[in-house]
Coordinates of C-alpha atoms and ligand atoms in Angstrom, one line a residue:
X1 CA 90.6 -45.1 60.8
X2 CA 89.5 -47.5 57.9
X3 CA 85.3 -47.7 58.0
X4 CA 85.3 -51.1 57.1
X5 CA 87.3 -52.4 60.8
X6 CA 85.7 -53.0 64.0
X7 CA 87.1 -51.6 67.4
X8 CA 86.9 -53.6 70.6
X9 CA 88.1 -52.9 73.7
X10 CA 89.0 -56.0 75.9
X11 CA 88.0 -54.5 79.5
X12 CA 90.0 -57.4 81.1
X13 CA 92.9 -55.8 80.4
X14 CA 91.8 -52.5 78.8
X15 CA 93.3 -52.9 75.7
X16 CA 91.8 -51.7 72.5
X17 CA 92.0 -54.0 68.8
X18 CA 90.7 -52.5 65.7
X19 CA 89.6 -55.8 63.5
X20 CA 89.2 -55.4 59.9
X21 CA 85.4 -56.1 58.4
X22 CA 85.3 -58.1 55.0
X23 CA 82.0 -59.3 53.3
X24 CA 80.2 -58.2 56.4
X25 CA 82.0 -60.6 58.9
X26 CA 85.5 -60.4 61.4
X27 CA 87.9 -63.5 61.1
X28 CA 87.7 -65.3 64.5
X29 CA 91.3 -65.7 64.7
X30 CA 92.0 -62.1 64.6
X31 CA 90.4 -62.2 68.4
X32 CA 93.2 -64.5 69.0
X33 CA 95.5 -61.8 69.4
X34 CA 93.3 -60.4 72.5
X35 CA 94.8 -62.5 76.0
X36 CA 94.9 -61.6 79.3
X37 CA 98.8 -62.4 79.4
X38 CA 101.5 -64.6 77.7
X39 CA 99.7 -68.0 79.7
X40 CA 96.1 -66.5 77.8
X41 CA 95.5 -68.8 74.6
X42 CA 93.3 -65.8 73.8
X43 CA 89.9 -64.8 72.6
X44 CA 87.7 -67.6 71.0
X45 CA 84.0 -67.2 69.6
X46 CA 81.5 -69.7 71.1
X47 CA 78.5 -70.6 68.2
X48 CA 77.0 -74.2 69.0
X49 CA 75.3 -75.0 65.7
X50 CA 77.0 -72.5 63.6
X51 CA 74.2 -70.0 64.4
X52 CA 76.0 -66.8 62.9
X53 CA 79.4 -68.5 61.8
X54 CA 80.8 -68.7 58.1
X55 CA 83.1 -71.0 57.4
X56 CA 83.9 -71.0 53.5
X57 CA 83.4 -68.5 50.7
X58 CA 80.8 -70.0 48.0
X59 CA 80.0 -69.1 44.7
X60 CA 77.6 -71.5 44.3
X61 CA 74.1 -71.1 45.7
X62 CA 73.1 -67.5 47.1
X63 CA 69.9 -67.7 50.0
X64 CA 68.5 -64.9 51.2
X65 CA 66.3 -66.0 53.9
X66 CA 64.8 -62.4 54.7
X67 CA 63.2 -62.3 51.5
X68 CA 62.5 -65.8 50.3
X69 CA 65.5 -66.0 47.5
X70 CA 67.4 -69.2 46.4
X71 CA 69.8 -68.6 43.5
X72 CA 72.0 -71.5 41.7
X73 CA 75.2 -69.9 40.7
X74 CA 72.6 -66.3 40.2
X75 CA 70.0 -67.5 38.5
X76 CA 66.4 -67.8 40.4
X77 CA 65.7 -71.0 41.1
X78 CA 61.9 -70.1 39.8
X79 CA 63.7 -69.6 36.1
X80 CA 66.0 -72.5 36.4
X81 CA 62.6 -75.0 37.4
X82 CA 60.8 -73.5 34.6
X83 CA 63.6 -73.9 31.8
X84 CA 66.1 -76.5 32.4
X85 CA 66.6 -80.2 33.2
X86 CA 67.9 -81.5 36.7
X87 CA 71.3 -82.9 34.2
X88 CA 71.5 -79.2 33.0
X89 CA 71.3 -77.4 36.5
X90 CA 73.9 -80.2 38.1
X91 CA 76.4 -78.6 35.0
X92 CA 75.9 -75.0 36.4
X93 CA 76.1 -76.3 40.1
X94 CA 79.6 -78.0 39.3
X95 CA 80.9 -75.6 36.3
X96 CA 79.4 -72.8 36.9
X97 CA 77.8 -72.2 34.1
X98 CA 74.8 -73.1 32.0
X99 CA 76.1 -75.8 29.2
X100 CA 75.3 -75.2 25.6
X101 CA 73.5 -77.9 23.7
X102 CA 76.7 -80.3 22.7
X103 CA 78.2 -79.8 26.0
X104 CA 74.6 -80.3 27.5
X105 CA 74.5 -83.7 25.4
X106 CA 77.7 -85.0 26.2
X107 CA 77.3 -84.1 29.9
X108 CA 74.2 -86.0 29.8
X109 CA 75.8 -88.8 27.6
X110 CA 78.0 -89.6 30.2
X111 CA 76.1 -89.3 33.9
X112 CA 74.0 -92.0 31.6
X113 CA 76.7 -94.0 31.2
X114 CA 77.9 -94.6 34.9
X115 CA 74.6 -95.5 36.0
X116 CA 75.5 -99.4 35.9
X117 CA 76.4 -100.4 39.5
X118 CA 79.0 -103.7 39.9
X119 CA 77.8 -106.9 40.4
X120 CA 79.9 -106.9 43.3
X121 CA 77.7 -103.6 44.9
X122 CA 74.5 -105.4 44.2
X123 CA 75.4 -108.6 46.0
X124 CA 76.2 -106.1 48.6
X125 CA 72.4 -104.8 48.6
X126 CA 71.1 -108.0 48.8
X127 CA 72.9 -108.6 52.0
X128 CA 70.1 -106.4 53.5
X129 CA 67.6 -107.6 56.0
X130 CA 63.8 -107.1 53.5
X131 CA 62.7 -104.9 55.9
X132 CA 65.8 -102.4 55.3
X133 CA 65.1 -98.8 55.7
X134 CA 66.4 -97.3 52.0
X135 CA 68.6 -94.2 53.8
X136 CA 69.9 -97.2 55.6
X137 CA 70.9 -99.2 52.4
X138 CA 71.6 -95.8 50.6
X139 CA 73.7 -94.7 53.3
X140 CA 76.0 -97.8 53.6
X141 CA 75.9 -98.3 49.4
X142 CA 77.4 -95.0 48.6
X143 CA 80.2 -96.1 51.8
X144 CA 80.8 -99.4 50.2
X145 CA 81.6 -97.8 46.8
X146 CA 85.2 -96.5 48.5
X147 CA 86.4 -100.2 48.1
X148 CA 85.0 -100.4 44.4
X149 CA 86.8 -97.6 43.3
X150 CA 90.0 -96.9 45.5
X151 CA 91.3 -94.9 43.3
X152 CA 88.7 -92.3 44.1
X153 CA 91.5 -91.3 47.5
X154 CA 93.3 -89.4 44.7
X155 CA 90.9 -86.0 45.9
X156 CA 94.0 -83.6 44.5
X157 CA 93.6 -84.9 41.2
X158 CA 90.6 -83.0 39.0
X159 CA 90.5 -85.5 36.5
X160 CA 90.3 -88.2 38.9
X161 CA 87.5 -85.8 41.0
X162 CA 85.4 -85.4 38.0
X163 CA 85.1 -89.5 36.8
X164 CA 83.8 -89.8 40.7
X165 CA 81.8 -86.9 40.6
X166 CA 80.0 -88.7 37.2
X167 CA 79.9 -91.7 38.8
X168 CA 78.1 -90.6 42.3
X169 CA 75.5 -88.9 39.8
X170 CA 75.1 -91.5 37.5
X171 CA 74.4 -94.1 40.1
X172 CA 72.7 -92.4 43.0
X173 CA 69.0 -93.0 41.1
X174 CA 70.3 -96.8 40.8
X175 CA 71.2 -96.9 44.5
X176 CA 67.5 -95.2 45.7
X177 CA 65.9 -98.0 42.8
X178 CA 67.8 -101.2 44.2
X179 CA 66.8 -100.0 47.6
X180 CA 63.2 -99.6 47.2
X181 CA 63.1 -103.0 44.9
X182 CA 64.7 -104.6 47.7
X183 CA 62.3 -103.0 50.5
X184 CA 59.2 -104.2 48.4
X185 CA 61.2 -107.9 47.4
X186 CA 61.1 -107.1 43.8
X187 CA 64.1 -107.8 41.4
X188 CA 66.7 -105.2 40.8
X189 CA 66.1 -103.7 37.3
X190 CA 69.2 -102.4 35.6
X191 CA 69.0 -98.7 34.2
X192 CA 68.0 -98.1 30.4
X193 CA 70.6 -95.8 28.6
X194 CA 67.8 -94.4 26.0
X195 CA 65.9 -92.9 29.1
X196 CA 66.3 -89.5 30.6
X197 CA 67.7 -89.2 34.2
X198 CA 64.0 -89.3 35.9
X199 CA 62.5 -91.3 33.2
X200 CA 65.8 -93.8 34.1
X201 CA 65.2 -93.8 38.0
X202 CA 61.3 -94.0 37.4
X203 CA 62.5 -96.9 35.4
X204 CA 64.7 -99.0 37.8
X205 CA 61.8 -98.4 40.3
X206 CA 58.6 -99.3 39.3
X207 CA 58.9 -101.2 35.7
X208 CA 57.8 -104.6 36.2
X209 CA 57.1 -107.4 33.1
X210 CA 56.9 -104.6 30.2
X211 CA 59.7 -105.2 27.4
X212 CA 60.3 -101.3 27.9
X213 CA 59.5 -98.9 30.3
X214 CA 57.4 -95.4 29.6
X215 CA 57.0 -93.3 32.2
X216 CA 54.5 -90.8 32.3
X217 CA 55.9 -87.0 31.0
X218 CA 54.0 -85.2 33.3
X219 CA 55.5 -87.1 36.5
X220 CA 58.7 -87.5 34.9
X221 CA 58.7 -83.5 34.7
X222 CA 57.4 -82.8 37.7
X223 CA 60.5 -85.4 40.1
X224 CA 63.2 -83.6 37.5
X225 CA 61.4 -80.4 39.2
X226 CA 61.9 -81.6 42.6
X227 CA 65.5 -82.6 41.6
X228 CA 66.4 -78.9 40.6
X229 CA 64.7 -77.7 44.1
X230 CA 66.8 -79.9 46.0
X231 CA 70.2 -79.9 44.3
X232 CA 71.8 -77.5 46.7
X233 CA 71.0 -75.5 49.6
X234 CA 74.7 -74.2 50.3
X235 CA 75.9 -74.7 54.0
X236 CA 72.9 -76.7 55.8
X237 CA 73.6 -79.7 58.1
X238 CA 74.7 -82.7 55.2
X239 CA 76.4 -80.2 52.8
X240 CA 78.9 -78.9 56.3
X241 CA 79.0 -82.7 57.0
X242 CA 80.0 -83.6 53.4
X243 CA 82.6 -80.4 53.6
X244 CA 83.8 -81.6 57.2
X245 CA 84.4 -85.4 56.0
X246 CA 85.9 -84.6 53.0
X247 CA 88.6 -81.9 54.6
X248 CA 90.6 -84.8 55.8
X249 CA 90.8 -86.2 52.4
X250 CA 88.2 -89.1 52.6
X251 CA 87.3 -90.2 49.4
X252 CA 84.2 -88.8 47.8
X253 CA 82.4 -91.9 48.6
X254 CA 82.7 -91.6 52.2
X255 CA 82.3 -88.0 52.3
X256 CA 79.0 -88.3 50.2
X257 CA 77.7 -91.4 52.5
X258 CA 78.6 -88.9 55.6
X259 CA 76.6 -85.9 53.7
X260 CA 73.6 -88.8 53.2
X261 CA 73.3 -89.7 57.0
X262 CA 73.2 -86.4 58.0
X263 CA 70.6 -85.5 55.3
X264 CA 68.8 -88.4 57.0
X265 CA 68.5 -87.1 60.1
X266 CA 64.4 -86.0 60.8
X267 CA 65.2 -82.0 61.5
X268 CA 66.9 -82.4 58.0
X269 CA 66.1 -84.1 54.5
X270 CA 64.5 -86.7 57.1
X271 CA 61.2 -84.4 57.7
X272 CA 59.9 -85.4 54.3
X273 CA 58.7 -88.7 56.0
X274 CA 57.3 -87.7 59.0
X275 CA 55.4 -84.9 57.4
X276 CA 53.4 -87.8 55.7
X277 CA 53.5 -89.4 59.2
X278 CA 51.9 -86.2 61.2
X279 CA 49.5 -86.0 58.8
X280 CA 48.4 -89.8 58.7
X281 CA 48.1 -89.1 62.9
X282 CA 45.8 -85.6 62.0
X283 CA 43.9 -87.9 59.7
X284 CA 41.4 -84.8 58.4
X285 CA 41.3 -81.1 58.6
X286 CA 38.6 -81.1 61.2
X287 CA 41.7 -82.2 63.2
X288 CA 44.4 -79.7 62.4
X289 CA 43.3 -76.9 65.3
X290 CA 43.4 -79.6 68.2
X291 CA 47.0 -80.1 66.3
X292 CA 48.5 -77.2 66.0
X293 CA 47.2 -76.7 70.0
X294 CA 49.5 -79.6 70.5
X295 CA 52.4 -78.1 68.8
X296 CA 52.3 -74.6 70.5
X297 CA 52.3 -76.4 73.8
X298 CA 55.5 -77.3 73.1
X299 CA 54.0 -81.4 72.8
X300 CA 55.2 -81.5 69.0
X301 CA 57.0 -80.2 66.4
X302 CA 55.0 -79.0 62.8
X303 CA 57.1 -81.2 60.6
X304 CA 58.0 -79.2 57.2
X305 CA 57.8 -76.0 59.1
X306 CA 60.8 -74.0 59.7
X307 CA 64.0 -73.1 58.5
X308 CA 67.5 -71.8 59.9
X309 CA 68.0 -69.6 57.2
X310 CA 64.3 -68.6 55.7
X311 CA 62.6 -66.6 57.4
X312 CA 59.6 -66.0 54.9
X313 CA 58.2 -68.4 52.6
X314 CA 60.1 -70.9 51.1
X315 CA 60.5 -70.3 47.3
X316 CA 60.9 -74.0 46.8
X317 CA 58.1 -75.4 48.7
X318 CA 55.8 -72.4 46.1
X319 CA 57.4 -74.1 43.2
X320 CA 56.0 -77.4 44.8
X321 CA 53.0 -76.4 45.4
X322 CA 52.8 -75.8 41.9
X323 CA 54.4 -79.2 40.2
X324 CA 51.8 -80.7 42.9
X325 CA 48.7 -79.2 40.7
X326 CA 50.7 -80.8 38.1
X327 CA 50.9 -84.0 39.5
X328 CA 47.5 -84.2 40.7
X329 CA 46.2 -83.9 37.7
X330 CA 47.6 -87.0 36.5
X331 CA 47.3 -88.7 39.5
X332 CA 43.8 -88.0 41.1
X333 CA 44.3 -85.6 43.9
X334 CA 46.0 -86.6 47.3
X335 CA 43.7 -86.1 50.0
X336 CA 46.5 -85.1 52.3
X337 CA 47.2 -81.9 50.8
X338 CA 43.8 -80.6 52.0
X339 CA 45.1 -81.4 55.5
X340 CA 48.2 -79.8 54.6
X341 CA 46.6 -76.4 52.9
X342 CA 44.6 -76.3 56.2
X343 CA 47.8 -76.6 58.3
X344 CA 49.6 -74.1 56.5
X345 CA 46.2 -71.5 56.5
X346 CA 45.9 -71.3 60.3
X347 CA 49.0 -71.8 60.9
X348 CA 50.2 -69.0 58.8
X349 CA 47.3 -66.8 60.9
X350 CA 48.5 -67.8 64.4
X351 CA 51.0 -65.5 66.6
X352 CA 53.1 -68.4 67.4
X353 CA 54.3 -69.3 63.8
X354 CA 53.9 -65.4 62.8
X355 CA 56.2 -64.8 65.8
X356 CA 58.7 -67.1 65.5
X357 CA 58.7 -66.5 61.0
X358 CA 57.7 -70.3 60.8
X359 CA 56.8 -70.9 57.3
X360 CA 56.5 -74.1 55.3
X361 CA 59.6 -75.4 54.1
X362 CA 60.7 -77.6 51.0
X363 CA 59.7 -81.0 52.8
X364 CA 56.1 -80.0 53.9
X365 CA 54.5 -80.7 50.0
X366 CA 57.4 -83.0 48.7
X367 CA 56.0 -85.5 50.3
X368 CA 52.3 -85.3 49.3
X369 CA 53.7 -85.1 45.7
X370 CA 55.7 -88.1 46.3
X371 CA 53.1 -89.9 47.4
X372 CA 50.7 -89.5 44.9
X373 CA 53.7 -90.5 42.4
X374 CA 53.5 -94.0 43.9
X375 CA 56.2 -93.4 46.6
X376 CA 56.2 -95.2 49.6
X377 CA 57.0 -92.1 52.9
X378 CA 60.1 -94.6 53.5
X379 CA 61.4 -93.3 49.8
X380 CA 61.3 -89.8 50.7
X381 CA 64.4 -88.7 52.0
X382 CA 66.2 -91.1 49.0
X383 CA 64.7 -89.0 46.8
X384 CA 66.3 -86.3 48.4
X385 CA 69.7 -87.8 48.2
X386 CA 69.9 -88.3 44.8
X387 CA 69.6 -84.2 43.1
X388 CA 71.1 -83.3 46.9
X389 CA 74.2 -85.3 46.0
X390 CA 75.3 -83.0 43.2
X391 CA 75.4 -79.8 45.5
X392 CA 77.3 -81.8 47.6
X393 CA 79.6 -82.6 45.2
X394 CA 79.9 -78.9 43.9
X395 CA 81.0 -78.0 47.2
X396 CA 83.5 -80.5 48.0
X397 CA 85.0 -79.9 44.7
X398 CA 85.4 -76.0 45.5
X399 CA 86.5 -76.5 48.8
X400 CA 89.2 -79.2 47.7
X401 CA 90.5 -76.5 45.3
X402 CA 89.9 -73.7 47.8
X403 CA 93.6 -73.0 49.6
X404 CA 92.1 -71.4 52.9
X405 CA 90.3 -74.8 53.5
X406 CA 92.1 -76.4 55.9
X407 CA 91.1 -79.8 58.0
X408 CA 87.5 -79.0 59.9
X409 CA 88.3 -78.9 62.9
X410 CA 86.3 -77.0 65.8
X411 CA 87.5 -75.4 69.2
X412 CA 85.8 -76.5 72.0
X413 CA 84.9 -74.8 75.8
X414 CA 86.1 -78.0 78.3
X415 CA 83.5 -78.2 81.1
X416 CA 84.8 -81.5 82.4
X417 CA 87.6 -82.1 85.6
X418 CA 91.0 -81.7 85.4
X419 CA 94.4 -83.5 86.3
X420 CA 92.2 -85.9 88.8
X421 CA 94.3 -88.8 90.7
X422 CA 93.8 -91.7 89.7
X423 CA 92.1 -94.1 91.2
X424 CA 93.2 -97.6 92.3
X425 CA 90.6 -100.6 91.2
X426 CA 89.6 -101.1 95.1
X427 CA 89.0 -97.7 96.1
X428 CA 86.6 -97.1 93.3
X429 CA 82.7 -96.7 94.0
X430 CA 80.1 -97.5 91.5
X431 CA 79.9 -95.0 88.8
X432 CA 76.2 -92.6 89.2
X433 CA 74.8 -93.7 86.1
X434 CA 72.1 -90.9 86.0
X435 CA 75.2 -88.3 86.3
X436 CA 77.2 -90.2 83.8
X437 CA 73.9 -89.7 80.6
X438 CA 74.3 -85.8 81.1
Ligands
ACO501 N1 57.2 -76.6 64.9 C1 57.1 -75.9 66.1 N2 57.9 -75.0 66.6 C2 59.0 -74.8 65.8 C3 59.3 -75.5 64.6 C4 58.4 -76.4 64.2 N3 58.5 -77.0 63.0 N4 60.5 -75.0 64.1 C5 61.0 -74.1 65.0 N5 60.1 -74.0 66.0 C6 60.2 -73.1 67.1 C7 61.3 -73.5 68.1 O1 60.7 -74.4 69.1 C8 61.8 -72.2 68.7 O2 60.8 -71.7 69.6 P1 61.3 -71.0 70.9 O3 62.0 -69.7 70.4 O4 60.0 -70.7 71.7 O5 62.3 -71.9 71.6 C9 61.8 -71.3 67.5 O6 60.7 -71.8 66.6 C10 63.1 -71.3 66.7 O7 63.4 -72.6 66.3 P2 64.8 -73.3 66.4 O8 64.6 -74.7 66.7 O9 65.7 -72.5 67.3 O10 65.3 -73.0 64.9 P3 66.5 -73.8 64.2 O11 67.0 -72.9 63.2 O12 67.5 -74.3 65.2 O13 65.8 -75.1 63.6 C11 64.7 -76.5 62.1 C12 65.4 -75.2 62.2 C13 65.5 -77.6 62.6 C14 64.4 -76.7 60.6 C15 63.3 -76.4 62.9 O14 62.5 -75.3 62.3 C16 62.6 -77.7 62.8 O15 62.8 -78.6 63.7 N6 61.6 -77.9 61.9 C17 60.9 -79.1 61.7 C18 61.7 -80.2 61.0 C19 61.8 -79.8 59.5 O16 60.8 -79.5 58.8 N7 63.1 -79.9 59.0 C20 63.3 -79.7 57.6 C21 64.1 -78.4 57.4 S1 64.4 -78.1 55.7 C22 65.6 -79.2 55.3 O17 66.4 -79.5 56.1 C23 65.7 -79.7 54.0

């Protein structure tokens, strides 16, 4: 018998199925095959949450969560932060491979270029209430930008994938700007084409009567940093929502707007913000013990802590930790990362984090970073949405082209009743609401 196959024996009926075994995994519909008779729809696998289920082949981002290691199409991500530009790494996330300097220049030529958003999009912005969460306006912008380019439905087409793909880059940074501008009641500023990508979106946010905008290198180094760390992460929650939406052939648009409201989500790209939140509540280190009491009590959760697939330290939030010396520099040091070093010490010590391989994860320093940059905690996940968009994009473009991708579509285990009679108007009794919120 083959070595690579997997025998099972059904003891319902006592049959025995030898499965093959490729990269390490069985397909689930060769348990089909196993019923109980001809009536039997046959074997199913049951994996709420997609615990231990794969379902794509990727060549883009490798995680090995056992040992801390994040690769972007095989390179380290601790070589890629050091040496490249976020423009640079989006090129080897979508092609593959790292660009050489003309493609590099015209790659960056055009993502620069389809930074402009319609008049049309803004006056859709400004619709917004002034209290408007940015994920919200982000969210519903990216949505909205479906009816300004319909041709965008044309997902079999490469060339026609590519112009969107430039044009989600290009104008996620103006998107995060105009939504921040809008929050704090300032005018819109339109992007500068003779700035970098960071220096562009550090541009649109914060420049005010200055003929020209300068950011600061340092800054603008360290957010094209944080860009790289959080252009993909292969199958987490927004990137399988992205994949999901965009199997039925949504545009990229909605697909990306449905990747974006996932990543907003507070177990997700969402924890950014309340990590600045828990540690506004702690308020100083003295506090974190009486904390961390709290959260092994089962009272709250240590936002930035965690991780479905690492279960060591984070490589990213080590390369934050870094860029955040950086930062700090410039910026005068943010008290909160004392609070946050202090978390992470004795937290690192205790059993119940040591037990449960609870480390820190990209989104417990991001934030600290941010806010010494001048971000506002409401920002944070935004700034996650722009680099993030570009792994999405990588991965709806290689499932699009990948022809075992079929529409997402999940099995369900029905728990409910069955073939009831119906019910006439008067012999009906008032629903049990309690019993209906299960
Ligand atoms: N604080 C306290 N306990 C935690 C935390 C945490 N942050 N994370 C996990 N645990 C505990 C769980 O309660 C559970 O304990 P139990 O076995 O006693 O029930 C155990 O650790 C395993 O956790 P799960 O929730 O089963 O792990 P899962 O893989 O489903 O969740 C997640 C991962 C959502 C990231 C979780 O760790 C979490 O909620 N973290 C806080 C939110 C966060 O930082 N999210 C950002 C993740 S990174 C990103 O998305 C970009």
């Amino acid at each position: 018998m083959a070595q690579d196959t997997l025998t099972i024996t059904d003891n319902r009926t006592n049959r025995t199925y030898t499965l093959p075994i490729e990269n390490g995994t069985i397909r689930a519909m060769d348990l089909r095959q196993m019923k109980t008779g001809p009536e039997d729809f046959g074997l199913m696998t049951y994996d709420p949450a997609f615990m231990n289920t794969a379902a794509c082949r990727s060549s883009i981002t490798f995680i090995d969560g056992e040992r801390g290691i994040l690769e972007y199409r095989g390179y380290p991500i601790e070589v890629l932060a050091e040496h490249c530009t976020f423009l640079e790494v989006a090129y080897l996330l979508l092609f593959g491979e790292l660009p050489d300097e003309p493609e590099l220049k015209s790659w960056t030529n055009e993502i620069t270029h389809h930074s402009m958003l319609q008049e049309a999009t803004k006056k859709f912005m400004e619709g917004f209430r002034y209290d408007a969460h940015p994920m919200a306006m982000l969210v519903s912008t990216v949505a909205a930008l479906s009816a300004v380019y319909p041709g965008a439905k044309e997902v079999h087409d490469p060339a026609n994938r590519l112009l969107q793909i430039k044009r989600l880059i290009g104008k996620m940074p103006s998107i995060a700007a105009m939504s921040y501008r809008h929050n704090v009641g300032f005018p819109y500023v339109y992007p500068d084409n003779d700035l970098s990508y960071t220096e562009n979106f550090m541009n649109m946010l914060w420049k005010m009567v200055e003929p020209k905008y300068v950011a600061n290198p340092v800054l603008a180094r360290a957010l094209d940093i944080l860009f790289i760390l959080h252009a993909d992460h292969e199958q987490n929650c927004s990137t399988s929502a992205m994949r999901s939406v965009g199997s039925s052939y949504a545009d990229p648009y909605l697909a990306t707007a449905a990747a974006a409201a996932a990543l907003s989500g507070s177990l997700h790209g969402g924890a950014n913000e309340q990590v600045l939140k828990m540690l506004d509540e702690i308020g100083s280190k003295e506090n974190v013990p009486a904390y961390l009491k709290k959260v092994r009590e089962g009272h709250v959760k240590l936002m930035g802590f965690g991780h479905r697939v690492y279960k060591n330290y984070d490589p990213r939030a080590k390369i934050i930790k870094w860029a955040a010396e950086q930062v700090f520099e410039v910026t005068g040091r943010n008290p909160k990362l004392d609070i946050g070093l202090e978390l992470e010490r004795i937290a690192l010590e205790d059993d119940y984090f040591v037990s449960r391989k609870l480390y820190p994860n990209v989104d417990f320093y991001s934030g600290i970073i941010y806010q010494a940059m001048g971000f506002k905690p409401e920002m944070f996940t935004a700034l996650f949405a722009i680099p993030r968009t570009v792994g999405w994009l990588a991965q709806w473009q290689e499932m699009i082209v990948d022809p075992e991708q079929k529409i997402s579509r999940p099995r369900q285990i029905y728990t409910g009743q069955r073939a009831r009679r119906f019910l006439p108007m008067e012999e009906r009794q008032a629903a049990d609401v309690a019993k209906m919120d299960r």
